[in-house]
CSV table of N, CA and C and ligand atoms in Angstrom, one decimal:
chain,number,residue,atom,x,y,z
A,193,MET,N,61.7,-9.0,-69.5
A,193,MET,CA,61.0,-7.6,-70.4
A,193,MET,C,60.1,-8.2,-70.7
A,194,ALA,N,59.9,-9.0,-71.4
A,194,ALA,CA,58.7,-9.4,-72.3
A,194,ALA,C,57.4,-9.4,-71.1
A,195,ASN,N,57.6,-10.3,-69.9
A,195,ASN,CA,57.1,-10.3,-69.1
A,195,ASN,C,55.9,-9.1,-68.5
A,196,GLU,N,57.2,-8.4,-68.2
A,196,GLU,CA,56.8,-7.1,-67.5
A,196,GLU,C,56.1,-6.5,-68.3
A,197,THR,N,56.6,-6.1,-69.6
A,197,THR,CA,56.0,-5.3,-70.8
A,197,THR,C,54.1,-6.0,-70.5
A,198,ASP,N,53.9,-6.9,-70.9
A,198,ASP,CA,52.5,-7.7,-70.8
A,198,ASP,C,52.0,-7.4,-69.0
A,199,TYR,N,52.5,-7.2,-68.5
A,199,TYR,CA,52.1,-6.6,-66.7
A,199,TYR,C,51.3,-5.5,-67.2
A,200,THR,N,52.6,-4.4,-67.3
A,200,THR,CA,51.7,-3.5,-67.6
A,200,THR,C,50.4,-2.9,-68.5
A,201,ILE,N,50.4,-3.7,-69.9
A,201,ILE,CA,49.2,-3.6,-70.5
A,201,ILE,C,48.0,-3.9,-69.9
A,202,SER,N,48.2,-5.7,-69.5
A,202,SER,CA,47.3,-6.0,-68.6
A,202,SER,C,46.5,-5.1,-67.2
A,203,GLY,N,47.8,-4.4,-66.6
A,203,GLY,CA,47.7,-3.5,-65.8
A,203,GLY,C,46.4,-2.4,-66.4
A,204,GLU,N,47.0,-1.7,-67.1
A,204,GLU,CA,46.2,-0.8,-68.3
A,204,GLU,C,44.9,-1.3,-68.0
A,205,LYS,N,44.6,-2.4,-68.6
A,205,LYS,CA,43.5,-2.6,-69.0
A,205,LYS,C,42.4,-2.8,-68.3
A,206,ASP,N,43.2,-2.9,-67.1
A,206,ASP,CA,42.3,-3.4,-65.7
A,206,ASP,C,41.9,-2.2,-64.8
A,207,ASP,N,42.8,-0.9,-65.5
A,207,ASP,CA,42.7,0.6,-64.9
A,207,ASP,C,41.8,0.8,-66.0
A,208,SER,N,41.5,0.7,-66.9
A,208,SER,CA,40.4,1.1,-68.1
A,208,SER,C,39.5,0.4,-67.8
A,209,LEU,N,39.3,-1.1,-67.5
A,209,LEU,CA,38.0,-1.5,-67.5
A,209,LEU,C,37.4,-0.9,-65.7
A,210,THR,N,38.1,-1.1,-64.8
A,210,THR,CA,37.5,-0.4,-63.4
A,210,THR,C,36.9,0.8,-63.5
A,211,ILE,N,37.5,1.7,-64.7
A,211,ILE,CA,37.0,3.0,-64.7
A,211,ILE,C,35.8,3.3,-65.6
A,212,ALA,N,35.6,2.2,-66.5
A,212,ALA,CA,34.6,1.8,-67.3
A,212,ALA,C,33.5,1.4,-66.3
A,213,ILE,N,34.0,0.5,-65.6
A,213,ILE,CA,32.6,-0.2,-64.7
A,213,ILE,C,32.3,1.2,-63.5
A,214,ILE,N,33.0,1.5,-62.5
A,214,ILE,CA,33.0,2.1,-61.7
A,214,ILE,C,32.3,3.5,-61.9
A,215,LEU,N,33.1,4.3,-63.0
A,215,LEU,CA,32.2,5.7,-63.3
A,215,LEU,C,30.7,5.5,-63.9
A,216,PRO,N,30.4,4.8,-64.4
A,216,PRO,CA,28.8,4.7,-64.6
A,216,PRO,C,28.2,4.4,-63.2
A,217,CYS,N,28.8,3.2,-62.5
A,217,CYS,CA,27.9,3.2,-61.4
A,217,CYS,C,28.0,4.0,-60.6
A,218,LEU,N,29.2,4.6,-60.1
A,218,LEU,CA,29.2,5.7,-59.2
A,218,LEU,C,28.1,6.8,-59.8
A,219,PHE,N,28.0,7.2,-61.0
A,219,PHE,CA,26.8,8.3,-61.6
A,219,PHE,C,25.6,7.9,-61.4
A,220,ALA,N,25.5,6.3,-61.6
A,220,ALA,CA,23.9,5.7,-61.0
A,220,ALA,C,23.8,5.8,-60.2
A,221,ILE,N,24.5,5.5,-59.1
A,221,ILE,CA,24.3,6.3,-57.6
A,221,ILE,C,23.9,7.4,-56.9
A,222,ILE,N,24.7,8.4,-57.7
A,222,ILE,CA,24.5,9.7,-57.8
A,222,ILE,C,23.2,9.8,-57.9
A,223,LEU,N,22.6,9.3,-59.4
A,223,LEU,CA,21.7,9.8,-59.8
A,223,LEU,C,20.4,9.2,-59.1
A,224,VAL,N,20.5,7.9,-58.1
A,224,VAL,CA,19.6,7.2,-57.8
A,224,VAL,C,19.6,8.2,-56.4
A,225,ILE,N,20.5,8.6,-55.8
A,225,ILE,CA,20.9,9.3,-54.5
A,225,ILE,C,19.5,10.6,-54.7
A,226,LEU,N,19.9,11.8,-55.7
A,226,LEU,CA,19.3,12.8,-56.5
A,226,LEU,C,18.0,12.7,-56.2
A,227,MET,N,17.4,11.4,-57.3
A,227,MET,CA,16.3,11.1,-57.5
A,227,MET,C,15.5,10.6,-56.2
A,228,ALA,N,16.0,10.0,-55.4
A,228,ALA,CA,15.5,9.8,-54.1
A,228,ALA,C,15.3,11.4,-53.4
A,229,VAL,N,16.7,12.2,-53.4
A,229,VAL,CA,16.4,13.6,-52.5
A,229,VAL,C,15.2,14.3,-53.2
A,230,ALA,N,14.9,14.0,-54.6
A,230,ALA,CA,14.2,15.0,-55.0
A,230,ALA,C,13.0,14.7,-54.7
A,231,PHE,N,12.6,12.9,-54.3
A,231,PHE,CA,11.4,12.8,-54.2
A,231,PHE,C,10.7,12.8,-53.0
A,232,LEU,N,11.8,12.8,-52.0
A,232,LEU,CA,12.0,12.7,-50.8
A,232,LEU,C,11.5,14.4,-50.2
A,233,LEU,N,12.0,15.1,-50.4
A,233,LEU,CA,12.0,16.6,-50.4
A,233,LEU,C,10.6,17.3,-50.2
A,234,PRO,N,10.1,16.9,-51.1
A,234,PRO,CA,8.6,17.5,-51.5
A,234,PRO,C,7.7,17.0,-50.0
A,235,LYS,N,8.0,15.4,-50.0
A,235,LYS,CA,6.6,15.0,-49.3
A,235,LYS,C,7.6,16.2,-47.5
A,236,LEU,N,8.5,16.0,-47.3
A,236,LEU,CA,9.5,16.3,-45.9
A,236,LEU,C,8.6,17.8,-45.9
A,237,THR,N,8.9,18.5,-47.0
A,237,THR,CA,8.2,19.8,-46.8
A,237,THR,C,6.2,20.0,-46.6
A,238,GLU,N,5.9,18.9,-47.3
A,238,GLU,CA,4.5,18.8,-47.1
A,238,GLU,C,3.9,18.7,-45.7
A,239,GLU,N,5.0,17.8,-45.3
A,239,GLU,CA,4.7,17.2,-43.7
A,239,GLU,C,4.9,18.5,-42.7
A,240,SER,N,5.9,19.3,-42.7
A,240,SER,CA,6.0,20.7,-42.0
A,240,SER,C,4.7,21.5,-42.6
A,241,ALA,N,4.4,21.4,-43.8
A,241,ALA,CA,3.4,22.5,-43.9
A,241,ALA,C,2.4,22.1,-43.1
A,242,GLU,N,1.9,20.7,-43.0
A,242,GLU,CA,1.0,20.2,-42.2
A,242,GLU,C,1.1,20.2,-41.0
A,243,THR,N,1.8,20.2,-40.5
A,243,THR,CA,2.1,20.2,-39.4
A,243,THR,C,2.0,21.7,-38.5
A,244,LYS,N,2.6,22.5,-39.5
A,244,LYS,CA,2.3,23.8,-39.1
A,244,LYS,C,0.6,24.4,-39.4
A,245,GLU,N,0.0,24.0,-40.2
A,245,GLU,CA,-1.3,23.9,-40.5
A,245,GLU,C,-2.0,23.4,-38.9
A,246,ASN,N,-1.6,22.1,-38.3
A,246,ASN,CA,-1.9,22.0,-37.2
A,246,ASN,C,-1.7,22.6,-36.0
A,247,ARG,N,-0.5,22.8,-36.1
A,247,ARG,CA,-0.2,24.1,-34.7
A,247,ARG,C,-1.2,25.1,-34.9
A,248,ARG,N,-1.4,26.2,-36.2
A,248,ARG,CA,-1.9,27.0,-36.2
A,248,ARG,C,-3.4,27.0,-36.0
A,249,LYS,N,-3.7,25.9,-36.3
A,249,LYS,CA,-5.5,25.4,-35.8
A,249,LYS,C,-5.5,25.6,-34.3
A,250,LYS,N,-4.5,24.6,-33.8
A,250,LYS,CA,-4.6,24.5,-32.4
A,250,LYS,C,-4.4,26.2,-31.7
A,251,ARG,N,-3.4,27.5,-31.9
A,251,ARG,CA,-3.3,28.5,-31.6
A,251,ARG,C,-4.8,29.2,-31.7
A,252,LEU,N,-5.4,29.0,-32.8
A,252,LEU,CA,-6.3,29.4,-33.1
A,252,LEU,C,-7.6,28.9,-32.2
A,253,ALA,N,-7.7,27.8,-32.3
A,253,ALA,CA,-8.7,27.5,-31.0
A,253,ALA,C,-8.5,27.8,-29.6
A,254,ALA,N,-7.5,27.9,-29.2
A,254,ALA,CA,-6.8,28.3,-27.9
A,254,ALA,C,-7.5,29.6,-27.9
A,255,LEU,N,-6.9,30.7,-28.9
A,255,LEU,CA,-7.3,32.1,-28.9
A,255,LEU,C,-9.0,32.1,-28.6
A,256,ASP,N,-9.5,30.9,-29.7
A,256,ASP,CA,-11.2,31.1,-29.4
A,256,ASP,C,-12.0,30.8,-28.0
A,257,ASN,N,-10.7,30.1,-27.4
A,257,ASN,CA,-11.4,29.6,-26.2
A,257,ASN,C,-11.2,30.6,-25.0
A,258,THR,N,-10.3,31.4,-25.3
A,258,THR,CA,-10.0,32.8,-24.5
A,258,THR,C,-10.8,34.2,-24.4
A,259,ILE,N,-10.9,34.2,-26.0
A,259,ILE,CA,-11.2,35.5,-26.8
A,259,ILE,C,-12.6,35.1,-27.6
A,260,LYS,N,-13.2,35.5,-27.1
A,260,LYS,CA,-14.6,34.9,-28.0
A,260,LYS,C,-14.8,35.8,-29.1
A,261,ALA,N,-15.2,35.4,-30.5
A,261,ALA,CA,-15.6,36.4,-31.3
A,261,ALA,C,-17.0,37.0,-31.3
A,262,GLN,N,-17.1,38.3,-31.2
A,262,GLN,CA,-18.5,38.4,-30.9
A,262,GLN,C,-19.0,39.9,-31.6
A,263,HIS,N,-20.0,40.3,-32.0
A,263,HIS,CA,-20.5,41.7,-32.6
A,263,HIS,C,-19.8,42.7,-32.3
A,264,TYR,N,-19.2,43.9,-32.7
A,264,TYR,CA,-18.7,44.9,-32.1
A,264,TYR,C,-19.8,45.6,-31.0
A,265,VAL,N,-21.1,45.5,-31.4
A,265,VAL,CA,-22.2,46.2,-30.7
A,265,VAL,C,-22.1,45.7,-28.9
A,266,ASP,N,-22.3,44.3,-29.3
A,266,ASP,CA,-22.3,43.6,-27.4
A,266,ASP,C,-21.2,43.9,-27.0
A,267,TRP,N,-20.0,43.8,-27.9
A,267,TRP,CA,-18.9,44.3,-26.8
A,267,TRP,C,-19.0,45.5,-26.2
A,268,ALA,N,-19.1,46.6,-27.4
A,268,ALA,CA,-18.5,47.9,-27.0
A,268,ALA,C,-19.8,48.2,-25.9
A,269,SER,N,-21.3,47.4,-25.6
A,269,SER,CA,-21.6,47.7,-24.5
A,269,SER,C,-21.7,47.0,-23.5
A,270,LYS,N,-21.0,46.2,-23.2
A,270,LYS,CA,-20.5,45.5,-22.3
A,270,LYS,C,-19.3,46.1,-21.4
A,271,GLN,N,-18.8,46.5,-22.6
A,271,GLN,CA,-17.6,47.3,-21.9
A,271,GLN,C,-17.8,48.8,-21.5
A,272,ARG,N,-18.7,49.4,-21.7
A,272,ARG,CA,-19.1,50.1,-21.3
A,272,ARG,C,-19.9,50.6,-20.1
A,273,LYS,N,-20.5,49.1,-19.4
A,273,LYS,CA,-20.6,48.7,-18.6
A,273,LYS,C,-19.9,48.6,-17.3
A,274,GLU,N,-18.3,47.8,-17.9
A,274,GLU,CA,-17.8,47.3,-16.9
A,274,GLU,C,-16.7,48.1,-16.8
A,275,HIS,N,-16.8,48.8,-18.0
A,275,HIS,CA,-15.1,49.6,-17.9
A,275,HIS,C,-15.9,51.3,-17.9
A,276,PRO,N,-16.9,51.8,-17.3
A,276,PRO,CA,-17.6,52.9,-17.4
A,276,PRO,C,-16.3,54.2,-17.4
A,277,GLU,N,-15.3,54.5,-16.8
A,277,GLU,CA,-13.9,55.0,-17.2
A,277,GLU,C,-13.4,55.1,-18.4
A,278,PHE,N,-13.6,54.0,-19.3
A,278,PHE,CA,-12.7,53.8,-20.3
A,278,PHE,C,-13.9,54.5,-21.8
A,279,PRO,N,-13.4,55.4,-22.3
A,279,PRO,CA,-13.8,55.6,-23.6
A,279,PRO,C,-14.0,54.7,-24.7
A,280,VAL,N,-14.9,54.1,-24.6
A,280,VAL,CA,-15.5,53.2,-26.0
A,280,VAL,C,-15.8,54.0,-27.3
A,281,SER,N,-15.4,53.7,-27.7
A,281,SER,CA,-15.2,54.4,-29.0
A,281,SER,C,-16.6,54.2,-30.1
A,282,MET,N,-17.3,54.6,-31.2
A,282,MET,CA,-18.6,54.1,-31.5
A,282,MET,C,-17.7,53.4,-33.0
A,283,HIS,N,-17.1,54.0,-33.5
A,283,HIS,CA,-16.5,53.1,-34.4
A,283,HIS,C,-14.9,53.4,-34.5
A,284,PRO,N,-14.3,52.5,-33.7
A,284,PRO,CA,-12.7,52.3,-33.3
A,284,PRO,C,-12.2,52.2,-34.8
A,285,LEU,N,-11.0,52.2,-35.2
A,285,LEU,CA,-10.1,51.6,-36.1
A,285,LEU,C,-9.4,50.2,-36.0
A,286,CYS,N,-9.7,49.4,-37.2
A,286,CYS,CA,-8.8,48.3,-37.2
A,286,CYS,C,-7.6,48.0,-37.1
A,287,VAL,N,-6.3,48.4,-36.3
A,287,VAL,CA,-4.9,48.7,-36.7
A,287,VAL,C,-4.3,48.1,-37.4
A,288,ILE,N,-4.9,46.7,-37.7
A,288,ILE,CA,-4.3,45.6,-38.7
A,288,ILE,C,-4.4,45.9,-40.1
A,289,CYS,N,-6.2,46.2,-40.6
A,289,CYS,CA,-6.6,46.7,-41.9
A,289,CYS,C,-6.7,48.1,-42.2
A,290,LEU,N,-6.9,48.9,-41.2
A,290,LEU,CA,-6.4,50.1,-41.1
A,290,LEU,C,-8.3,50.6,-41.9
A,291,ASP,N,-9.4,49.2,-41.0
A,291,ASP,CA,-10.8,50.0,-41.6
A,291,ASP,C,-11.4,50.0,-40.5
A,292,GLU,N,-12.4,50.4,-40.5
A,292,GLU,CA,-13.4,51.1,-39.6
A,292,GLU,C,-14.3,49.6,-38.9
A,293,ILE,N,-14.6,49.5,-37.5
A,293,ILE,CA,-15.0,48.6,-37.0
A,293,ILE,C,-16.6,48.8,-36.9
A,294,GLU,N,-17.6,47.8,-37.5
A,294,GLU,CA,-19.1,48.3,-37.5
A,294,GLU,C,-19.5,47.9,-36.3
A,295,ASP,N,-20.7,48.0,-36.2
A,295,ASP,CA,-21.2,47.7,-35.1
A,295,ASP,C,-21.6,46.3,-35.3
A,296,ALA,N,-21.7,45.8,-36.6
A,296,ALA,CA,-22.2,44.7,-36.8
A,296,ALA,C,-21.2,43.4,-37.3
A,297,SER,N,-19.5,44.4,-37.2
A,297,SER,CA,-18.6,43.5,-37.3
A,297,SER,C,-18.5,42.4,-36.5
A,298,GLN,N,-17.7,41.4,-36.5
A,298,GLN,CA,-17.3,39.8,-36.2
A,298,GLN,C,-16.0,40.6,-35.4
A,299,ILE,N,-15.8,40.9,-34.0
A,299,ILE,CA,-14.9,41.3,-33.7
A,299,ILE,C,-13.7,40.3,-32.6
A,300,ARG,N,-12.9,40.8,-32.0
A,300,ARG,CA,-12.2,39.6,-30.6
A,300,ARG,C,-12.0,41.2,-30.1
A,301,GLY,N,-12.3,41.5,-28.7
A,301,GLY,CA,-12.1,42.4,-27.8
A,301,GLY,C,-10.7,42.0,-27.0
A,302,LEU,N,-9.6,42.3,-26.6
A,302,LEU,CA,-8.6,41.8,-25.9
A,302,LEU,C,-8.8,42.4,-24.6
A,303,GLY,N,-8.1,41.9,-23.4
A,303,GLY,CA,-8.1,42.0,-22.5
A,303,GLY,C,-7.5,43.3,-22.0
A,304,CYS,N,-6.8,43.7,-23.0
A,304,CYS,CA,-6.5,45.6,-22.8
A,304,CYS,C,-7.0,46.2,-23.6
A,305,LEU,N,-8.5,46.0,-23.8
A,305,LEU,CA,-9.6,47.0,-24.2
A,305,LEU,C,-9.5,47.3,-25.7
A,306,HIS,N,-8.7,46.4,-26.3
A,306,HIS,CA,-8.3,47.4,-28.0
A,306,HIS,C,-9.1,45.9,-28.4
A,307,VAL,N,-9.8,46.4,-29.7
A,307,VAL,CA,-10.3,45.7,-30.3
A,307,VAL,C,-9.9,45.9,-31.6
A,308,PHE,N,-10.3,44.6,-32.3
A,308,PHE,CA,-10.0,44.3,-33.8
A,308,PHE,C,-11.0,43.5,-34.5
A,309,HIS,N,-10.7,43.2,-35.9
A,309,HIS,CA,-11.7,42.5,-36.5
A,309,HIS,C,-11.3,40.6,-36.0
A,310,GLN,N,-12.3,40.2,-36.2
A,310,GLN,CA,-11.7,38.8,-36.0
A,310,GLN,C,-10.7,37.9,-36.9
A,311,ALA,N,-11.2,38.1,-38.3
A,311,ALA,CA,-10.1,37.5,-39.2
A,311,ALA,C,-9.0,38.3,-39.1
A,312,CYS,N,-8.9,39.4,-38.6
A,312,CYS,CA,-7.5,40.4,-38.7
A,312,CYS,C,-6.8,39.9,-37.6
A,313,LEU,N,-7.4,39.6,-36.3
A,313,LEU,CA,-6.9,39.4,-35.3
A,313,LEU,C,-6.4,37.5,-35.4
A,314,ASP,N,-7.4,37.0,-36.0
A,314,ASP,CA,-6.5,35.4,-36.0
A,314,ASP,C,-6.0,35.0,-36.9
A,315,ASP,N,-5.5,36.0,-37.9
A,315,ASP,CA,-4.5,36.2,-38.9
A,315,ASP,C,-3.5,36.8,-38.6
A,316,TRP,N,-3.5,37.8,-37.5
A,316,TRP,CA,-2.3,38.4,-36.4
A,316,TRP,C,-1.8,37.1,-35.8
A,317,PHE,N,-2.4,36.8,-34.9
A,317,PHE,CA,-2.2,35.4,-34.1
A,317,PHE,C,-2.0,34.2,-34.6
A,318,GLY,N,-2.1,34.0,-35.6
A,318,GLY,CA,-1.7,32.8,-36.2
A,318,GLY,C,-0.4,33.0,-36.9
A,319,ARG,N,0.1,33.8,-37.2
A,319,ARG,CA,1.8,34.1,-37.7
A,319,ARG,C,2.2,34.1,-36.6
A,320,TYR,N,2.0,33.5,-35.3
A,320,TYR,CA,3.0,33.7,-34.2
A,320,TYR,C,3.3,34.6,-33.8
A,321,ASN,N,2.5,36.0,-33.3
A,321,ASN,CA,2.5,37.5,-32.7
A,321,ASN,C,1.6,36.8,-31.7
A,322,GLU,N,2.4,36.6,-30.3
A,322,GLU,CA,1.8,36.7,-28.7
A,322,GLU,C,1.4,37.8,-28.6
A,323,TYR,N,1.2,39.1,-29.1
A,323,TYR,CA,1.0,40.5,-28.2
A,323,TYR,C,0.2,40.9,-29.2
A,324,CYS,N,-0.4,42.0,-28.2
A,324,CYS,CA,-1.3,42.7,-29.0
A,324,CYS,C,-0.6,43.9,-30.0
A,325,PRO,N,-1.3,44.5,-31.3
A,325,PRO,CA,-0.4,44.9,-32.0
A,325,PRO,C,-0.2,46.4,-31.3
A,326,LEU,N,-1.0,46.7,-31.1
A,326,LEU,CA,-1.4,48.4,-30.1
A,326,LEU,C,-0.1,48.5,-28.9
A,327,CYS,N,-0.4,47.6,-27.8
A,327,CYS,CA,0.1,48.1,-26.4
A,327,CYS,C,1.0,46.8,-26.5
A,328,HIS,N,1.0,45.8,-27.2
A,328,HIS,CA,2.2,44.8,-26.6
A,328,HIS,C,1.8,43.7,-25.5
A,329,ARG,N,0.8,44.0,-25.1
A,329,ARG,CA,0.3,42.8,-23.7
A,329,ARG,C,-0.4,41.5,-24.4
A,330,PRO,N,0.8,40.8,-23.8
A,330,PRO,CA,0.2,39.0,-24.1
A,330,PRO,C,-1.0,38.8,-24.2
A,331,ILE,N,-1.5,38.6,-25.9
A,331,ILE,CA,-2.9,38.1,-26.3
A,331,ILE,C,-3.9,37.1,-25.5
A,332,VAL,N,-3.0,35.9,-25.6
A,332,VAL,CA,-3.3,34.6,-24.6
A,332,VAL,C,-2.3,34.6,-24.1
A,333,GLY,N,-2.2,33.4,-22.9
A,333,GLY,CA,-1.1,32.8,-22.3
A,333,GLY,C,-0.1,33.6,-21.1
A,334,GLY,N,-0.5,34.9,-20.9
A,334,GLY,CA,-0.1,35.3,-19.8
A,334,GLY,C,-0.2,34.7,-18.6
A,335,LYS,N,-1.3,34.0,-18.4
A,335,LYS,CA,-1.6,33.2,-17.1
A,335,LYS,C,-0.2,32.0,-17.1
A,336,GLN,N,-0.4,31.5,-18.0
A,336,GLN,CA,0.1,30.0,-18.3
A,336,GLN,C,2.1,30.4,-18.2
A,337,LEU,N,2.2,31.9,-18.2
A,337,LEU,CA,3.9,32.4,-18.4
A,337,LEU,C,4.6,32.3,-16.9
A,338,LYS,N,3.0,32.9,-16.0
A,338,LYS,CA,3.1,33.0,-14.8
A,338,LYS,C,3.6,31.7,-14.2
A,339,LYS,N,2.8,30.8,-14.6
A,339,LYS,CA,2.7,29.3,-14.0
A,339,LYS,C,4.4,28.9,-14.0
A,340,LYS,N,4.8,29.1,-15.1
A,340,LYS,CA,5.9,28.3,-15.7
A,340,LYS,C,7.1,29.2,-15.1
A,341,THR,N,7.0,30.3,-14.7
A,341,THR,CA,8.0,31.0,-13.9
A,341,THR,C,8.2,30.7,-12.4
A,342,ARG,N,6.9,30.5,-12.0
A,342,ARG,CA,6.7,30.0,-10.7
A,342,ARG,C,7.1,29.0,-10.6
A,343,ALA,N,7.0,27.9,-11.1
A,343,ALA,CA,7.8,26.4,-11.5
A,343,ALA,C,8.9,26.3,-11.4
A,344,SER,N,10.0,27.1,-12.2
A,344,SER,CA,10.7,26.6,-12.1
A,344,SER,C,12.2,27.8,-11.1
A,345,SER,N,11.4,28.8,-10.5
A,345,SER,CA,11.8,29.2,-9.4
A,345,SER,C,11.7,28.5,-7.9
A,346,ASP,N,10.5,27.5,-8.0
A,346,ASP,CA,10.4,26.3,-7.2
A,346,ASP,C,11.4,25.4,-7.4
A,347,SER,N,11.7,25.3,-8.5
A,347,SER,CA,12.7,24.2,-9.0
A,347,SER,C,14.2,24.4,-8.1
A,348,ASP,N,14.1,26.2,-8.3
A,348,ASP,CA,15.6,26.6,-8.0
A,348,ASP,C,16.0,26.6,-6.9
A,349,THR,N,14.9,27.1,-6.0
A,349,THR,CA,14.9,27.3,-4.3
A,349,THR,C,15.6,25.6,-3.4
A,350,PRO,N,15.1,24.6,-4.0
A,350,PRO,CA,15.6,23.8,-2.7
A,350,PRO,C,16.5,23.3,-2.9
A,351,PRO,N,18.1,23.5,-4.2
A,351,PRO,CA,19.6,23.5,-4.1
A,351,PRO,C,19.8,24.3,-2.9
A,352,VAL,N,19.9,25.7,-2.9
A,352,VAL,CA,20.1,26.7,-2.1
A,352,VAL,C,19.7,26.3,-1.0
A,353,ALA,N,18.2,26.0,-0.7
A,353,ALA,CA,18.5,25.5,0.6
A,353,ALA,C,19.4,24.4,1.4
A,354,PHE,N,19.6,23.2,0.3
A,354,PHE,CA,20.2,22.3,0.7
A,354,PHE,C,22.2,23.0,1.5
A,355,PHE,N,22.1,23.8,0.2
A,355,PHE,CA,23.4,24.2,0.5
A,355,PHE,C,23.8,25.2,1.8
A,356,VAL,N,22.4,26.1,1.7
A,356,VAL,CA,22.8,26.8,3.8
A,356,VAL,C,22.1,25.6,4.6
B,130,ZN,ZN1,-9.2,44.6,-39.4
B,131,ZN,ZN1,-3.5,46.2,-26.5
């Protein structure tokens, strides 16, 4: 009987000891994990922000390659020569900022003959807007899309021919 009580007492002591050791350890581990997450999360978000900025720069470079920024006067005189049927107004409205486009404004004229301030269109395109704000035709990459669909249709045809 005496032995049994000893065991139970020692067992209780072990339990309290393990609780006294394990619980603080668990708290310490959780704290370390929380601190690690707190340190890593800002770095991860910073990296993603950097890659986003890089992607934005690449997009804007692609835009700059296809649609050159120029003064509105130069663009307008060129369009009047190339598209005499298209009425090019003297001071059109930039629908992005709703401000008038002056002769000396730096603009980008799209293939659809819609004109926007360079800064406005860059901001618009940099926010992953692929289409003209007015007529929804693709700003850049219309040709690339066509190539992709052709490639996919080519890869689709061989199995059909194989079956026939
Ligand atoms: Zn504008
Ligand atoms: Zn347009």
